[in-house]
Structure formats: C-alpha cells, structure tokens
CSV table of C-alpha atoms and ligand atoms in Angstrom, one decimal:
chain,number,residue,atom,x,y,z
T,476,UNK,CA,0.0,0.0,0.0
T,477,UNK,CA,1.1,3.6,-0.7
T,478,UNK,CA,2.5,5.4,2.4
T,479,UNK,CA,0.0,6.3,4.7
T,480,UNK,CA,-3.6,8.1,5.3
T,481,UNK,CA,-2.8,11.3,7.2
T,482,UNK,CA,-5.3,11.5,10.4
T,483,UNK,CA,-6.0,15.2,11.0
T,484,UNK,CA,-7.9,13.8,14.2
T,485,UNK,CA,-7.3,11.3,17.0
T,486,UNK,CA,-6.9,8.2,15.7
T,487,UNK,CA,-9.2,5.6,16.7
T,488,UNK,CA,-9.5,3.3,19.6
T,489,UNK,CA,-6.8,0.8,19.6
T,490,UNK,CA,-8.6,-2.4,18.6
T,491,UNK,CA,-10.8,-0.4,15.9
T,492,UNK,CA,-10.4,-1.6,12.2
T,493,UNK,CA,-12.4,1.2,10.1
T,494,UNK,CA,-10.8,4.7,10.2
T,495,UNK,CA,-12.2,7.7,9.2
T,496,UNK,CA,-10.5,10.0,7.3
T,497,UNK,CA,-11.0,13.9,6.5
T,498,UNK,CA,-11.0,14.1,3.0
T,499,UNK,CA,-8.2,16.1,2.4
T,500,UNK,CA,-5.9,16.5,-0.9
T,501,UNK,CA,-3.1,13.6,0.3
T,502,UNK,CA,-5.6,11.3,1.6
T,503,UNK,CA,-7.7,11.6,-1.6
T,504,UNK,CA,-4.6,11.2,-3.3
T,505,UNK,CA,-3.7,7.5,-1.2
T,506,UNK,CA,-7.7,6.6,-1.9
T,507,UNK,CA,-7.1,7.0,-5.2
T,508,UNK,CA,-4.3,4.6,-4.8
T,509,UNK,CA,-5.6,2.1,-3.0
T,510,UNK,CA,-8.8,1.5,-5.6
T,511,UNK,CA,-5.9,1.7,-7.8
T,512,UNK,CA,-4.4,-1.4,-6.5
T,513,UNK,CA,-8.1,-3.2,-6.2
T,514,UNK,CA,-9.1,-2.0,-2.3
T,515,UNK,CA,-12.0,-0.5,-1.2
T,516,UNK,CA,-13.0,2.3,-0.1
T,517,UNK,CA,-16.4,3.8,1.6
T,518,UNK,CA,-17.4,7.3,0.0
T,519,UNK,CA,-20.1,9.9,0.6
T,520,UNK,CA,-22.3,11.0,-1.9
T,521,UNK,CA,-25.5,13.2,-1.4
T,522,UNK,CA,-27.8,10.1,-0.8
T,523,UNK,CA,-26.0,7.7,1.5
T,524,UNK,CA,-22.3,6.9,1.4
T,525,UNK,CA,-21.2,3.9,-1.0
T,526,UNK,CA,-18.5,1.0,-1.0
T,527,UNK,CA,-16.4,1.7,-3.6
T,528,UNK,CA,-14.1,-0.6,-5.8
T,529,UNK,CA,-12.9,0.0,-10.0
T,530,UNK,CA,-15.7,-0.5,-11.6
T,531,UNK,CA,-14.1,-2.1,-14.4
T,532,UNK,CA,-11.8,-4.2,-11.4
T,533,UNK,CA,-14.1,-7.6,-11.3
T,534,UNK,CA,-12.3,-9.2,-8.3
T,535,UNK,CA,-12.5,-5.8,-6.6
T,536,UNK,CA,-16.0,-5.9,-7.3
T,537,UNK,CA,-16.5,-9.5,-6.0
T,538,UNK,CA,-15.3,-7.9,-2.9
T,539,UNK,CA,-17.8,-5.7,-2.2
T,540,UNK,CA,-20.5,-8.2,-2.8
T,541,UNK,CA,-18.9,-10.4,0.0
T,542,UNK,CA,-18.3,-7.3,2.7
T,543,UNK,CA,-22.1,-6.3,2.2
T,544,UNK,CA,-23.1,-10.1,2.1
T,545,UNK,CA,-24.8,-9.1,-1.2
T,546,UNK,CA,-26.4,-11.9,-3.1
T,547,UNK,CA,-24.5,-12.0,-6.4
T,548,UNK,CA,-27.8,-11.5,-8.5
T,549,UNK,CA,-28.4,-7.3,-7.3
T,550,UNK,CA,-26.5,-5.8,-9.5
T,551,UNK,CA,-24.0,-2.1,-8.7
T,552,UNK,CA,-24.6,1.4,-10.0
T,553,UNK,CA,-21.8,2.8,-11.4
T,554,UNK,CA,-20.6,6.2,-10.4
T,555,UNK,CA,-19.0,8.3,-12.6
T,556,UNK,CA,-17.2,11.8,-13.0
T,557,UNK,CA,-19.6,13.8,-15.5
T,558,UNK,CA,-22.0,12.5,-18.4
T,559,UNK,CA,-19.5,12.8,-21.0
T,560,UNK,CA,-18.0,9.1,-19.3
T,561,UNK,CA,-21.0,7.6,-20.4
T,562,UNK,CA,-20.2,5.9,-24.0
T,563,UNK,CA,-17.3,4.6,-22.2
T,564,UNK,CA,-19.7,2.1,-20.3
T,565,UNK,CA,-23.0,2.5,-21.7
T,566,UNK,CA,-24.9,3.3,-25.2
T,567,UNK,CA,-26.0,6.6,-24.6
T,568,UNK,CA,-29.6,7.4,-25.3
T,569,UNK,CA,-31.3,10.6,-26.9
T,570,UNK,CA,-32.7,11.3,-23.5
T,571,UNK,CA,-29.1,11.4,-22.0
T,572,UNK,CA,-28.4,15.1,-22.6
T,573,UNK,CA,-31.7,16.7,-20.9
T,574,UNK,CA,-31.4,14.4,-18.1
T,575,UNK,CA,-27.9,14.9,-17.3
T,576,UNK,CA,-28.7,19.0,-18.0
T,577,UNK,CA,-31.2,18.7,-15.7
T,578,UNK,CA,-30.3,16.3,-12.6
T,579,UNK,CA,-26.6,15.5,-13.0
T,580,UNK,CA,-24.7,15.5,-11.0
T,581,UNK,CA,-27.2,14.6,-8.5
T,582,UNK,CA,-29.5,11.5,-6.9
T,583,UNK,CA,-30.2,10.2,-10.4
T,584,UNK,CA,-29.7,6.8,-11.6
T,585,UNK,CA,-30.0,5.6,-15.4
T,586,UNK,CA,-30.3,2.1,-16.2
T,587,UNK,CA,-28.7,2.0,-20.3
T,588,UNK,CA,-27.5,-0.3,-22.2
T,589,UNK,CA,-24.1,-2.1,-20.9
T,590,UNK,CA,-21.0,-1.7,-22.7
T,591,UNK,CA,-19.0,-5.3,-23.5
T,592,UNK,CA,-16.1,-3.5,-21.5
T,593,UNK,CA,-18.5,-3.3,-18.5
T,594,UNK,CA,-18.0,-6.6,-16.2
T,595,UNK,CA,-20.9,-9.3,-15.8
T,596,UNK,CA,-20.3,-9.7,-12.1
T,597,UNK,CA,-21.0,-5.7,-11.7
T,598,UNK,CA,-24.4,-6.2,-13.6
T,599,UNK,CA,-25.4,-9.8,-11.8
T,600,UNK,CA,-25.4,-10.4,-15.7
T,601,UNK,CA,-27.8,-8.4,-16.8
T,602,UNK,CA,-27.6,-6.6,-20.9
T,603,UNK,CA,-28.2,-3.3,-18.9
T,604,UNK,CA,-25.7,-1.0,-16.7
T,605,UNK,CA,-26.8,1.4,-13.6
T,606,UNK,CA,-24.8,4.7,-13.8
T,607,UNK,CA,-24.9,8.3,-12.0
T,608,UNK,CA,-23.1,11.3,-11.6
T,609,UNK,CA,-23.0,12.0,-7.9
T,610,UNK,CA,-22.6,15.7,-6.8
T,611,UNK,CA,-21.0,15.0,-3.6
T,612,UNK,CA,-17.7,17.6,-3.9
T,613,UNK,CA,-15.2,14.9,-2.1
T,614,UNK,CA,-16.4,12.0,-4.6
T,615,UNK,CA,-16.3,14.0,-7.2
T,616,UNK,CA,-12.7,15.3,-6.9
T,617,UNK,CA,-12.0,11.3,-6.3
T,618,UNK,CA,-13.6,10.2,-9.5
T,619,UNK,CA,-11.6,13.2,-11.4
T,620,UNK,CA,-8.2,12.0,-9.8
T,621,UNK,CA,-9.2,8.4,-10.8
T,622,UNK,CA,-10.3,9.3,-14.2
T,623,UNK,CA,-11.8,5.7,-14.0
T,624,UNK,CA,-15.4,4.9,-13.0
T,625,UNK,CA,-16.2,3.4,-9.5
T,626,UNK,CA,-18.8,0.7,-9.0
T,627,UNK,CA,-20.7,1.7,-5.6
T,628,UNK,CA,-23.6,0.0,-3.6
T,629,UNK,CA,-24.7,1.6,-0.4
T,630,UNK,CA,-22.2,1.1,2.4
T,631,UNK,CA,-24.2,-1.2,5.0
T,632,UNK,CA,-24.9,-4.6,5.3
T,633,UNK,CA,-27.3,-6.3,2.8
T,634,UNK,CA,-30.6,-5.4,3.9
T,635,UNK,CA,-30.4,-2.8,6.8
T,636,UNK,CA,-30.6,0.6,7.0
T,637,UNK,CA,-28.3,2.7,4.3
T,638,UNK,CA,-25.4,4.8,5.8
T,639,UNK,CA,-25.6,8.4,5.9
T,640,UNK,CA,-22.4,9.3,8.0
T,641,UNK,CA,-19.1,8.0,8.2
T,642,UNK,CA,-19.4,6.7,11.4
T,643,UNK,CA,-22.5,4.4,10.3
T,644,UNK,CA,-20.0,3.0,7.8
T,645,UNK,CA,-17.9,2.3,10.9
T,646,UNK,CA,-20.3,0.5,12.7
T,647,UNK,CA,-21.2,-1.5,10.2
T,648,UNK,CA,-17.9,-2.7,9.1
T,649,UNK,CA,-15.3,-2.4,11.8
T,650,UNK,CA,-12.2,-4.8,10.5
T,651,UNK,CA,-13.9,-5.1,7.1
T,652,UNK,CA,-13.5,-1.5,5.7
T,653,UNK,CA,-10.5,-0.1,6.7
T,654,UNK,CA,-10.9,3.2,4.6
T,655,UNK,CA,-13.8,5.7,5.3
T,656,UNK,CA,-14.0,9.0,3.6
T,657,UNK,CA,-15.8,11.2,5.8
T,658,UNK,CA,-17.4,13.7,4.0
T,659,UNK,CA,-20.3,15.0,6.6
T,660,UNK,CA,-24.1,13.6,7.0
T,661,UNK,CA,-25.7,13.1,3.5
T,662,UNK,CA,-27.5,16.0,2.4
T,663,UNK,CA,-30.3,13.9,0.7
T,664,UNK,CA,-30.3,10.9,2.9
T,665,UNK,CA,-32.6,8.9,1.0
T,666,UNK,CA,-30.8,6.7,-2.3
T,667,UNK,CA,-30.8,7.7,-5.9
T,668,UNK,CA,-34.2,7.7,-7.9
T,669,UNK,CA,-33.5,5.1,-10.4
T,670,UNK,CA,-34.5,5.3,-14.0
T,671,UNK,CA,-34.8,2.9,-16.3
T,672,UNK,CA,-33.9,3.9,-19.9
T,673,UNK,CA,-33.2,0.0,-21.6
T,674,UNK,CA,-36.3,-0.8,-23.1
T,675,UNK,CA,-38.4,0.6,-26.0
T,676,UNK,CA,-41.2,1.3,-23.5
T,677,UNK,CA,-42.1,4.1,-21.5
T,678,UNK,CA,-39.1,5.4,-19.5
T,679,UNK,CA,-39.7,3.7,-15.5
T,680,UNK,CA,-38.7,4.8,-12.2
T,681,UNK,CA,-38.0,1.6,-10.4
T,682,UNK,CA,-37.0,2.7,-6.9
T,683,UNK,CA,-38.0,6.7,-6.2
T,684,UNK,CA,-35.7,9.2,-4.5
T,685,UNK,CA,-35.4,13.0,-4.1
T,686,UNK,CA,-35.9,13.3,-8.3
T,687,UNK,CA,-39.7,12.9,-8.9
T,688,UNK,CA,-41.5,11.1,-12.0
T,689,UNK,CA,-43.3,14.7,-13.0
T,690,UNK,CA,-40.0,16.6,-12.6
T,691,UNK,CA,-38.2,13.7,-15.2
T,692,UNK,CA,-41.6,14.0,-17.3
T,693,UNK,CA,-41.4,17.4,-17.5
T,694,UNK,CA,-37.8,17.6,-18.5
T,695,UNK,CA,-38.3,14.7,-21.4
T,696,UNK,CA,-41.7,16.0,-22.2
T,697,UNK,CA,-43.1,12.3,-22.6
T,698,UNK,CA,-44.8,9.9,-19.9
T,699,UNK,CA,-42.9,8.5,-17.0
T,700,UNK,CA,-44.3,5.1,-15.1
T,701,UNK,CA,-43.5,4.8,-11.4
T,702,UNK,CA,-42.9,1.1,-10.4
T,703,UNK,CA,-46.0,0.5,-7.5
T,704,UNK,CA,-44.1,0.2,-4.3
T,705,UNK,CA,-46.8,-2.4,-2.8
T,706,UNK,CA,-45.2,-5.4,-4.5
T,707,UNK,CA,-46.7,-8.6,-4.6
T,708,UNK,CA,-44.5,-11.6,-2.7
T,709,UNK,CA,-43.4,-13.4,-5.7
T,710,UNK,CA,-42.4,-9.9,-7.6
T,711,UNK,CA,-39.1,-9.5,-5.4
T,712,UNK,CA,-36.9,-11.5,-7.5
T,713,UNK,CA,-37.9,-10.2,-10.8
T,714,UNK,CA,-36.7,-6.3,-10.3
T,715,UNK,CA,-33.3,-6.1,-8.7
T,716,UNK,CA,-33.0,-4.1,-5.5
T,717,UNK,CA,-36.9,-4.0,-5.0
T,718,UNK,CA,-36.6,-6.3,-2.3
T,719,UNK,CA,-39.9,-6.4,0.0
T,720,UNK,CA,-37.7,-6.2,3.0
T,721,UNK,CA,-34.7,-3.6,2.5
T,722,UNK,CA,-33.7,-0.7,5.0
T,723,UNK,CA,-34.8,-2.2,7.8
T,724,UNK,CA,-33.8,-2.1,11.9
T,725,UNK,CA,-33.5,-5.4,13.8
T,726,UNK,CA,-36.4,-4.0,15.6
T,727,UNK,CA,-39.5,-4.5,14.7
T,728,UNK,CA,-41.1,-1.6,13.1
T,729,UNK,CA,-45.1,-0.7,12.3
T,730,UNK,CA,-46.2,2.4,10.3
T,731,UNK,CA,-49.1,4.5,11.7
T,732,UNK,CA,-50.8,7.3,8.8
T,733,UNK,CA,-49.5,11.1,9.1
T,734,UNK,CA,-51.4,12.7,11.2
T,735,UNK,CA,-53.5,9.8,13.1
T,736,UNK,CA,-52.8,9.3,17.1
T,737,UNK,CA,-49.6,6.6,17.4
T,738,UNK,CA,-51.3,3.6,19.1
T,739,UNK,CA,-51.2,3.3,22.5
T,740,UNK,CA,-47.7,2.1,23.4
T,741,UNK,CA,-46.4,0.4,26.2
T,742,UNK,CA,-43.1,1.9,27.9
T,743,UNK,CA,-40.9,-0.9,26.4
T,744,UNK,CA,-42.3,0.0,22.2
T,745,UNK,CA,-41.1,3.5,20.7
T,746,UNK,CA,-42.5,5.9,18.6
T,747,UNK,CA,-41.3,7.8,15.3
T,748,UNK,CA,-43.3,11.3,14.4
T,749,UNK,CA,-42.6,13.4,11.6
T,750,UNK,CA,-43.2,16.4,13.6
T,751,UNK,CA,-41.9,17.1,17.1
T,752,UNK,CA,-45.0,17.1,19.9
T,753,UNK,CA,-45.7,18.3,23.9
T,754,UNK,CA,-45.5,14.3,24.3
T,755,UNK,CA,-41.7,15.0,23.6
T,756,UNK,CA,-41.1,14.6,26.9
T,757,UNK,CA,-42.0,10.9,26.9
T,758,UNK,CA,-38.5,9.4,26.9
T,759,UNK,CA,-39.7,6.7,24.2
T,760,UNK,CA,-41.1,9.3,22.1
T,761,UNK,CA,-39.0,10.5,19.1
T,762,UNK,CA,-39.5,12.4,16.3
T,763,UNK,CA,-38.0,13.0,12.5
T,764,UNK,CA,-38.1,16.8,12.7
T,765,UNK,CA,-38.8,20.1,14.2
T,766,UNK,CA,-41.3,21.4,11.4
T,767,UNK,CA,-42.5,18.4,9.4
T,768,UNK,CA,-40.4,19.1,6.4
T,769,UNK,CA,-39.8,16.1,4.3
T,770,UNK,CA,-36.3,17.0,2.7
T,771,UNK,CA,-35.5,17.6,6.5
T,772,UNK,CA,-37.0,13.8,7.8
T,773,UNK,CA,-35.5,12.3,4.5
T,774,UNK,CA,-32.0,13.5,6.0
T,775,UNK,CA,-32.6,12.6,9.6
T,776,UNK,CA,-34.1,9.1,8.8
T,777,UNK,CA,-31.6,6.4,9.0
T,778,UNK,CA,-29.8,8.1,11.5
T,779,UNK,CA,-32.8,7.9,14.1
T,780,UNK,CA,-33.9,4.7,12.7
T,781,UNK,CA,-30.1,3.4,13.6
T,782,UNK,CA,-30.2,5.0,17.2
T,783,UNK,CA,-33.4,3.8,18.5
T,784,UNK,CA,-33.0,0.5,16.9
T,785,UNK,CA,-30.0,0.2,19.5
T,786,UNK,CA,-32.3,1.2,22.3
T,787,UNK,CA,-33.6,-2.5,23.0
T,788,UNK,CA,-37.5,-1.6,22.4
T,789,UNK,CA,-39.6,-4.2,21.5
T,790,UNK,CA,-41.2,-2.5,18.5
T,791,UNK,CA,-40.9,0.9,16.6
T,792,UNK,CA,-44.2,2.7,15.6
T,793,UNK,CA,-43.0,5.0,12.8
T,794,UNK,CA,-45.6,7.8,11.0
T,795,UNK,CA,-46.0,7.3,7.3
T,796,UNK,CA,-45.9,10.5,5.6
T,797,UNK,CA,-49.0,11.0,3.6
T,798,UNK,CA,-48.9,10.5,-0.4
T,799,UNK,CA,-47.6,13.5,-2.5
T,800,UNK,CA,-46.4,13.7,-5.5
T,801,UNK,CA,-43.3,15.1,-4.5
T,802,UNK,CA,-39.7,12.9,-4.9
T,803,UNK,CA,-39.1,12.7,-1.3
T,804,UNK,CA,-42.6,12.1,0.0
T,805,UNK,CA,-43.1,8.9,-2.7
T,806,UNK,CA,-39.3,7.9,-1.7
T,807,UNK,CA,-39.8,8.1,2.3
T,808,UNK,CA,-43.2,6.1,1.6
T,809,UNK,CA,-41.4,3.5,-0.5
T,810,UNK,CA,-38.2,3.3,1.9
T,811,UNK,CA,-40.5,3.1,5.1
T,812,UNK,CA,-43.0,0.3,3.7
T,813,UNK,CA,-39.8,-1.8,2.9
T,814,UNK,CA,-38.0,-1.5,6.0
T,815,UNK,CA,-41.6,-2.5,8.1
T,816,UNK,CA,-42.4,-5.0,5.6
T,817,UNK,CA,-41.6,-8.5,7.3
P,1670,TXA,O1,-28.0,6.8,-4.0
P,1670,TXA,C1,-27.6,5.7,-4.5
P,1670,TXA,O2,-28.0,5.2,-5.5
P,1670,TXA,C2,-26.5,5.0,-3.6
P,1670,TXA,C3,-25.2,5.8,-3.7
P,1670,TXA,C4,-24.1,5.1,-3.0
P,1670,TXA,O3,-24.9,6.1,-5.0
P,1670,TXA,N1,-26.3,3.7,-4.1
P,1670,TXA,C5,-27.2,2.7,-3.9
P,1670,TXA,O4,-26.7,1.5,-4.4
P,1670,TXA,O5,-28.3,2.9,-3.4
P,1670,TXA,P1,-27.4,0.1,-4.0
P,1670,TXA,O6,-26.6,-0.9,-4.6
P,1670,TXA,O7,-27.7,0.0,-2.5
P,1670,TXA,O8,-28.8,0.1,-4.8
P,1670,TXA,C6,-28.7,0.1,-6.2
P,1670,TXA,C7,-29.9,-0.5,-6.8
P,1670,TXA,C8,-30.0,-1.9,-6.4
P,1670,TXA,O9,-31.3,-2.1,-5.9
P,1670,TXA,C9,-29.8,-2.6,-7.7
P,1670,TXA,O10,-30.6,-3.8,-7.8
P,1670,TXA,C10,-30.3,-1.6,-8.7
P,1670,TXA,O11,-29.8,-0.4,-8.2
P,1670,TXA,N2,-29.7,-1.8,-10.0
P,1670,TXA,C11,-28.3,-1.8,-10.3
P,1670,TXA,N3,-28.1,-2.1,-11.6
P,1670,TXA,C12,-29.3,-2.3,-12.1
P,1670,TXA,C13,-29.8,-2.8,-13.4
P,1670,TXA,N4,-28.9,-3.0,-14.4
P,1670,TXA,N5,-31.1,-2.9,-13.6
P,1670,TXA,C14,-32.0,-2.7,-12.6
P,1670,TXA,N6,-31.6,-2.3,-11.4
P,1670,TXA,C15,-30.3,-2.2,-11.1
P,1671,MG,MG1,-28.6,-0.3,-0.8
C-alpha cells in the first residue's frame, strides 16, 4: 500500500479496524491509490455513502458483494465523474443530454444499455448497466483523480438501514473496511431515484428518491411510469433491488398514517413522528423533525432509525408520511414500507 492516510484527528481506539479520514488532498490522493491497486473504499455521496471498488476491477467488485453479504444476483450502480464518461460504459440514449442537463450530477440513476467492457459480475449479468453522476464535492474530486469509474452499492450490510455518516459506515464494518472517507451527514439521505432507460417502452422509475417522476416528465416531455411500491411476494426476484424487505432495523417496526394518534404504546415499544409534539417529553417518544419538512426527515431518517434500533424496544411505531407527488414524499413512503415490511 502507498505510504499512509494522514489523520488530521485522533486516531481511533486501539482495537478499531475502520478509520475515518478527512478528506483532504493527500488522503484523496492515497484513496485513489488504494482503488488503484483493487481496495476498497467507503465514499459519501449526497444520498448515502457507498462501498467503492474499479468499476471495471471484477475481483475488486466480488469484494464488495462479500463485505455487504450481497447476493450475487443485485447488480451495482456505477458512479462516474460527468455524463461525457457515459459511452465509455453504456450506449447513450437521446434522452441522456436533458437528463444529465437537468439532474446530473445529483440522486439520479439511469439504467442503459451495458458496454462489452463493463464486467458481468457488476451487472449480476444483466444486458443493462446502472450509472450516476454523484454531486458529492469529495467523490467527485475522487472520481476526477481516478479518471476511471467506481462501481458503488450503499455502504451497510445487505438489507439494513443505508449509511448516511461515516461513522455508520464504521459501525457496520469495523475490520472489514479499513478506509472511510468522511465527508459530513448526506445532504439527501434517502438513495438515488433510479430510472430505467433500456427498453423501447415508457421510460420507469423503479426505486424513487429525491428526483420525482413529474419533474423527469417534464424535462423529457413524454410519460414516465413509477414502479408501484406495494409489490406482490413473488415480484421480489424479478426487479433487482426491489426487495420487499430492505432498510430495515433489527427492531420491529409498524407504520401508523401522518397525522393519526400513534397507538397506545407500552413503555418498552417507541415511537417515530414526523413532527416534534408536547409528548416530547416521553422518553420513548422521538421524532423526525422540528417542522414536518420532508427533505429535513428524508435527512434525519436512517440516523434515528439506527439509534433507536439500539435502544432495545420491543417495537418501533414510525408515522408514514402522507402520499404526495413530490420525490421525497413517494421515496420516504417506498423506503419506510420496505423496512416494516416482514
Ligand atoms: O444513491 C444511491 O444510488 C446510492 C449511492 C451510494 O450512489 N447507491 C445505492 O446502491 O443505493 P445500492 O446498490 O444500494 O442500490 C442500487 C440499486 C439496487 O437495488 C440494484 O438492484 C439496482 O440499483 N440496479 C443496479 N443495476 C441495475 C440494473 N442494471 N437494472 C436494474 N436495477 C439495477
Ligand atoms: Mg442499498
């Protein structure tokens, strides 16, 4: 390995296997480097951070898959500097240009065409190829230094709740991922929108984020489908990364309808509002935010679904924001329903 990361804080406990390191212009520099050489390394982007390996680096890409416990058949998005590294990977579709214009960089995911150069493992072997820009400034300046695309899944295990801050990453994967790039909490907090672009039919959002359906319409002036997020048992395996179950505590959680009373709790359940309350002073009481804005509980999520879910309660009763058309009210739906879904 190239020299080492400079720490420009304590270093960890002794014992501790994941450091976090300020992303400054030498440590970027020895990232770069170590994806170089086939490592990995955990990056932030707006939405949640990501485990990063060469995108084009199969066996660093098998890697990932194994940290996260992934099964092999959910393929990666692929991150990349600007839209003009598209044809490198992808065919590039007439719709590219407005799309990238409009939301790139930024929590937008296209699904294109694959390129031959593109590895099968990275797609779970699929003729189609999951790209973004990210806007994240410290990802960005990596990608630039790399000059080579980086294949990136959220950075948590398979299944729970995505990583907003570096020191989730840590707590996920202490002696797994020794690299963390701390770049600050996520300023989304919810993942990409994704948008499929492969097939001759209407362009399909298949998981929503910040980016809505009407905003995409708008910008490609034809008709956008949103995958339904109720889906059926035996639709899971068919659409990758639509699992029933995903983002979820260990805790068992239950959704209660914006604005109805939370059930009657005993002392040993909690309680997720959107909006803080006088009950605040019920020490099992939390709540998302301090004025019900959606971009605001979209950011504070996973955080507070990560701290109470170490608490020890029995059950989490979480309010489900009402529908809207709005990207982030459709994505906090979709993300909520999966992780109380059993
Ligand atoms: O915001 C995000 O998108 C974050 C940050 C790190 O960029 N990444 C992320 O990655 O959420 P991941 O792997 O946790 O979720 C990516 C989803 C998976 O559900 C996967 O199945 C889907 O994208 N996906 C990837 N390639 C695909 C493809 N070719 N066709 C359909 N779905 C695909
Ligand atoms: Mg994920």
């Amino acid at each position: 390995m190239p020299g080492n990361p400079h720490f420009d804080k304590a270093p960890p406990d002794k014992g501790a296997s994941s450091f976090i390191y300020p992303p400054t212009a030498a440590n970027l520099e020895f990232f770069a480097q170590v994806l170089r050489q086939g490592g990995l390394v955990a990056i932030p982007t707006e939405t949640v951070y990501g485990l990063a390996a060469l995108a084009l680096d199969q066996a660093a890409c098998r890697t990932i898959f194994q940290v996260k416990g992934r099964p092999l058949v959910d393929p990666l998005i692929i991150h990349l500097a600007d839209a003009s590294k598209v044809q490198a990977i992808a065919e590039v579709p007439d719709s590219l240009e407005k799309l990238a214009e409009a939301f790139w960089p930024g929590p937008l995911t296209l699904i294109l065409n694959k390129k031959q150069i593109v590895p099968g493992l990275v797609t779970a072997g699929r003729p189609t190829v999951a790209v973004r820009v990210p806007s994240h400034p410290v990802t960005h300046a990596l990608l630039q230094l790399l000059d080579q695309p980086l294949a990136a899944p959220s950075a948590n295990p398979f299944g729970y709740i995505s990583p907003t801050c570096a020191e989730h990453v840590a707590e996920s994967f202490a002696g797994l991922v020794p690299y963390i790039i701390d770049g600050g909490p996520c300023e989304v907090g919810v993942e990409s929108t994704i948008l499929d672009l492969s097939g001759k039919e209407y362009p399909t959002i298949l998981r929503p984020g910040a980016i809505s359906a009407d905003s995409i319409a708008h910008v490609l002036a034809r008709q956008v489908h949103q995958k339904d997020s109720h889906l059926g048992k035996g639709e899971a395996a068919t659409a990758p990364g639509t699992y029933i179950r995903h983002y979820s505590p260990q805790t068992r959680l239950c959704l209660f309808k914006e604005g109805q009373q939370p059930p009657q709790v005993q002392s040993d359940e909690a309680v997720i509002l959107l909006t803080r309350t006088d009950s605040g002073s019920r020490k099992n009481i939390f709540w998302l935010t301090e004025d019900g804005s959606l971009n605001s509980a979209a950011r504070t999520l996973y955080t507070l679904l990560r701290q109470v879910d170490k608490l020890g309660y029995r059950r989490i009763h979480c309010e489900l924001p009402a529908p809207r058309p709005d990207g982030i009210a459709v994505a906090l739906r979709d993300r909520l329903k999966r992780a109380a879904a059993k």
